[in-house]
């Protein structure tokens, strides 16, 4: 026998008759409340079903309208995309044409650049050759100028000496004419046995004082004065030098060859040929005279 007092539970009291009626009434009230709540819930459920049905119909119609609107939007977008694609294709073709044109121009400019580079190198070689020629010719011109200056100095000196010689010869010639006249007057012509009519008196006065006229006049005066004198043999003068220092210098300058070292034209031709071979769009130059005009065609 379990005598544990902690687990002892008192027995429930038996309801009395009055308590039992009160409980039934409470149960009826609860039942009525529950029934009323159920009716309200049922009515509310019917209303919700009707609303759900309407909402489903509305959603269906909205869905139909949405699909239609989206279809129209997609068609519009597809059409717009097709137009954009067409424009992009045209732009791509134009860009390809421009790129092709630019590539051709770039190739042509590259060929022109190569041509002008080769021409520049060839012209540099020719300029170097011309510079050497200019240097040699300048040296030659300076020496020729020096020789001409010395020759002119000698000619001026010779002219001054010929003027002095002419003055002396003219004085002797006048004295000689005076002696001839006296001898003719006195009849003593043994010393001057040459007739005076054969003498050249018209060339005793020079037309100018240049070296040639003075030399000619001096020759005539000396011939008149020495007409009655036997001429001496002067062939031994042939072995004496006949050129002055200025004449010798001028002869040496004139005898000096102009040694222009011409460079080979093969490098120049090779450069030009290389330039035109590398540029397919450039035609080689055509030699023509200054009178030609118009378009040149290569056959």
XYZ file of C-alpha atoms in Angstrom:
299
model
C 0.000 0.000 0.000
C 1.324 3.343 -1.113
C 1.063 5.699 1.744
C 2.782 8.658 0.019
C 0.800 11.686 0.990
C 2.245 13.861 -1.743
C 0.455 11.906 -4.421
C -2.889 12.092 -2.863
C -5.560 13.714 -5.011
C -8.923 14.648 -3.694
C -11.916 13.293 -5.468
C -14.053 15.660 -7.537
C -17.275 16.669 -6.084
C -20.427 15.293 -7.697
C -22.477 17.975 -9.389
C -25.780 18.644 -7.991
C -29.013 19.078 -9.925
C -28.840 22.823 -9.872
C -25.247 22.772 -11.032
C -26.149 20.414 -13.852
C -28.826 22.726 -15.279
C -26.497 25.639 -15.150
C -23.925 23.695 -17.097
C -26.453 22.755 -19.788
C -27.488 26.323 -20.179
C -23.876 27.369 -20.576
C -23.335 24.647 -23.103
C -26.399 25.791 -25.069
C -25.135 29.300 -25.037
C -21.725 28.186 -26.239
C -23.326 26.047 -28.899
C -25.456 28.899 -30.095
C -22.462 31.167 -30.198
C -20.467 28.620 -32.117
C -23.346 28.032 -34.514
C -23.707 31.727 -35.091
C -19.984 32.063 -35.628
C -20.101 29.150 -38.046
C -22.908 30.768 -40.019
C -20.978 34.013 -40.095
C -17.877 32.178 -41.186
C -19.858 30.296 -43.842
C -21.368 33.510 -45.139
C -17.988 35.195 -45.080
C -16.540 32.199 -46.917
C -19.197 32.514 -49.599
C -18.392 36.193 -49.953
C -14.686 35.414 -50.157
C -15.331 32.734 -52.770
C -17.280 35.246 -54.841
C -14.491 37.781 -54.425
C -11.905 35.130 -55.317
C -13.896 34.207 -58.423
C -14.071 37.834 -59.441
C -10.386 38.303 -58.656
C -9.505 35.242 -60.774
C -11.574 36.663 -63.641
C -9.910 40.024 -63.262
C -6.488 38.423 -63.104
C -7.266 36.399 -66.207
C -8.326 39.488 -68.091
C -5.260 41.387 -66.779
C -3.059 38.541 -67.830
C -4.612 38.548 -71.310
C -4.153 42.312 -71.566
C -0.605 42.073 -70.224
C 0.295 39.357 -72.714
C -1.192 41.412 -75.547
C 0.608 44.581 -74.472
C 3.840 42.687 -73.983
C 3.437 41.136 -77.440
C 2.976 44.557 -78.975
C 5.993 45.867 -77.044
C 8.083 42.902 -78.137
C 7.041 43.392 -81.758
C 7.921 47.052 -81.533
C 11.228 46.215 -79.918
C 11.962 43.560 -82.528
C 11.172 46.017 -85.323
C 13.343 48.647 -83.652
C 16.137 46.138 -83.252
C 15.837 45.169 -86.917
C 16.085 48.813 -87.943
C 19.071 49.288 -85.635
C 20.645 46.183 -87.091
C 20.117 47.534 -90.605
C 21.661 50.884 -89.665
C 24.572 49.137 -88.003
C 25.106 46.980 -91.100
C 25.159 50.099 -93.307
C 27.517 51.823 -90.905
C 29.719 48.733 -90.877
C 29.838 48.692 -94.691
C 30.692 52.397 -94.784
C 33.375 51.880 -92.170
C 34.804 48.969 -94.156
C 34.886 51.121 -97.296
C 36.546 53.969 -95.403
C 39.076 51.590 -93.920
C 39.826 50.167 -97.354
C 40.233 53.661 -98.785
C 42.408 54.698 -95.856
C 44.499 51.569 -96.246
C 45.046 52.315 -99.934
C 45.963 55.894 -99.106
C 48.300 54.672 -96.384
C 49.982 52.263 -98.793
C 50.268 55.010 -101.417
C 51.726 57.416 -98.857
C 54.132 54.717 -97.696
C 55.268 54.255 -101.297
C 55.643 58.005 -101.725
C 57.612 58.177 -98.487
C 59.952 55.445 -99.686
C 60.353 57.167 -103.054
C 61.177 60.507 -101.506
C 63.510 58.907 -98.983
C 65.420 57.271 -101.816
C 65.385 60.508 -103.783
C 66.743 62.309 -100.741
C 69.559 59.789 -100.376
C 70.309 60.006 -104.105
C 70.232 63.800 -103.994
C 72.539 63.701 -100.971
C 75.075 61.748 -103.022
C 74.723 64.183 -105.912
C 74.986 67.166 -103.556
C 78.184 65.736 -102.120
C 79.580 65.326 -105.628
C 78.523 68.874 -106.537
C 80.143 70.175 -103.349
C 83.442 68.548 -104.352
C 83.120 70.027 -107.859
C 82.369 73.438 -106.370
C 85.432 73.238 -104.138
C 87.703 72.314 -107.051
C 86.217 74.992 -109.317
C 86.536 77.624 -106.595
C 90.205 76.797 -106.157
C 90.667 76.934 -109.927
C 88.834 80.281 -110.128
C 90.955 81.759 -107.341
C 94.175 80.733 -109.080
C 92.929 82.058 -112.423
C 91.989 85.322 -110.783
C 95.463 85.599 -109.282
C 97.087 84.871 -112.646
C 94.865 87.429 -114.411
C 95.757 90.009 -111.789
C 99.480 89.372 -112.290
C 99.085 89.555 -116.078
C 97.245 92.846 -115.789
C 99.966 94.218 -113.512
C 102.612 93.220 -116.023
C 100.623 94.734 -118.899
C 100.282 98.012 -116.994
C 104.014 98.021 -116.402
C 104.681 97.174 -120.059
C 102.327 99.961 -121.145
C 104.175 102.486 -118.974
C 107.496 101.329 -120.391
C 106.129 101.494 -123.966
C 104.956 105.033 -123.333
C 108.456 105.962 -122.216
C 109.894 104.122 -125.225
C 107.460 105.937 -127.538
C 108.488 109.288 -126.091
C 112.152 108.481 -126.703
C 111.553 107.044 -130.187
C 109.314 109.942 -131.168
C 112.008 112.413 -130.123
C 114.631 110.468 -132.086
C 112.255 110.216 -135.040
C 111.673 113.985 -135.091
C 115.404 114.604 -134.853
C 115.988 112.060 -137.606
C 113.421 113.785 -139.848
C 115.101 117.116 -139.175
C 118.481 115.696 -140.232
C 116.966 114.246 -143.405
C 115.442 117.607 -144.270
C 118.770 119.371 -143.701
C 120.648 116.831 -145.804
C 118.138 117.148 -148.627
C 118.418 120.914 -148.478
C 122.205 120.882 -148.542
C 122.342 118.063 -151.103
C 124.336 115.836 -148.833
C 122.337 112.605 -148.949
C 125.127 110.124 -148.582
C 124.153 109.191 -145.090
C 120.438 109.077 -145.829
C 120.335 107.381 -149.216
C 116.711 106.027 -148.717
C 113.993 108.088 -150.434
C 111.804 109.839 -147.881
C 108.680 108.992 -149.883
C 109.026 105.300 -148.943
C 108.871 106.016 -145.216
C 105.651 105.484 -143.219
C 104.841 108.746 -141.474
C 101.096 108.120 -140.997
C 101.618 105.555 -138.189
C 103.788 107.694 -135.937
C 100.846 108.840 -133.791
C 98.950 106.155 -131.833
C 95.155 105.920 -131.892
C 95.145 104.998 -128.189
C 97.565 104.245 -125.400
C 96.803 100.560 -125.081
C 99.676 98.131 -125.251
C 98.941 96.936 -128.800
C 98.719 100.414 -130.377
C 101.812 101.540 -128.507
C 103.752 98.464 -129.637
C 102.678 99.049 -133.256
C 103.638 102.738 -133.188
C 106.986 101.982 -131.566
C 107.652 99.395 -134.286
C 106.895 101.919 -137.034
C 109.041 104.576 -135.415
C 111.925 102.156 -134.985
C 111.578 101.008 -138.602
C 111.692 104.610 -139.870
C 114.712 105.463 -137.760
C 116.574 102.246 -138.636
C 115.645 102.307 -142.328
C 119.154 103.356 -143.320
C 120.893 101.097 -140.826
C 121.800 97.498 -141.425
C 119.755 95.130 -139.294
C 121.650 93.025 -136.771
C 121.223 89.319 -136.325
C 119.382 88.561 -133.058
C 118.690 84.861 -133.518
C 120.514 84.168 -130.281
C 117.484 85.653 -128.507
C 115.546 82.508 -129.351
C 117.262 80.569 -126.589
C 116.297 83.141 -123.949
C 113.103 82.735 -121.936
C 110.202 84.644 -123.449
C 107.514 84.359 -120.761
C 107.165 86.494 -117.667
C 106.421 85.209 -114.199
C 102.736 86.025 -114.566
C 102.572 84.282 -117.941
C 104.287 81.206 -116.537
C 101.882 81.166 -113.567
C 98.910 81.534 -115.923
C 100.190 78.734 -118.131
C 100.627 76.476 -115.128
C 97.124 77.269 -113.888
C 95.623 76.620 -117.313
C 97.602 73.387 -117.597
C 96.274 72.103 -114.292
C 93.437 69.642 -115.043
C 90.140 69.944 -113.256
C 90.124 66.608 -111.481
C 86.477 66.096 -110.635
C 86.037 62.696 -109.080
C 82.732 61.582 -110.477
C 81.046 59.109 -108.257
C 79.454 56.039 -109.677
C 75.799 56.466 -110.600
C 75.021 52.889 -109.614
C 74.135 53.752 -105.963
C 71.799 56.522 -107.116
C 70.109 54.299 -109.703
C 69.869 51.469 -107.189
C 68.190 53.716 -104.630
C 65.659 55.050 -107.124
C 64.929 51.584 -108.538
C 64.511 50.197 -105.030
C 62.033 52.943 -104.207
C 59.893 52.392 -107.297
C 60.024 48.602 -106.947
C 58.748 48.782 -103.365
C 55.908 51.167 -104.228
C 53.433 49.449 -106.545
C 51.227 52.520 -106.943
C 54.008 54.847 -108.070
C 55.195 54.935 -111.652
C 58.828 55.755 -112.460
C 59.594 59.220 -113.782
C 59.525 59.823 -117.522
C 62.173 62.036 -119.068
C 60.707 64.821 -121.201
C 61.761 68.160 -122.565
C 60.615 71.551 -121.264
C 58.218 71.967 -124.198
C 56.145 68.870 -123.374
C 52.848 69.315 -121.590
C 49.764 67.262 -120.857
C 49.344 63.866 -119.263
C 52.143 61.321 -119.721
C 51.068 57.735 -120.374
C 53.382 54.761 -120.120
C 52.904 52.130 -122.821
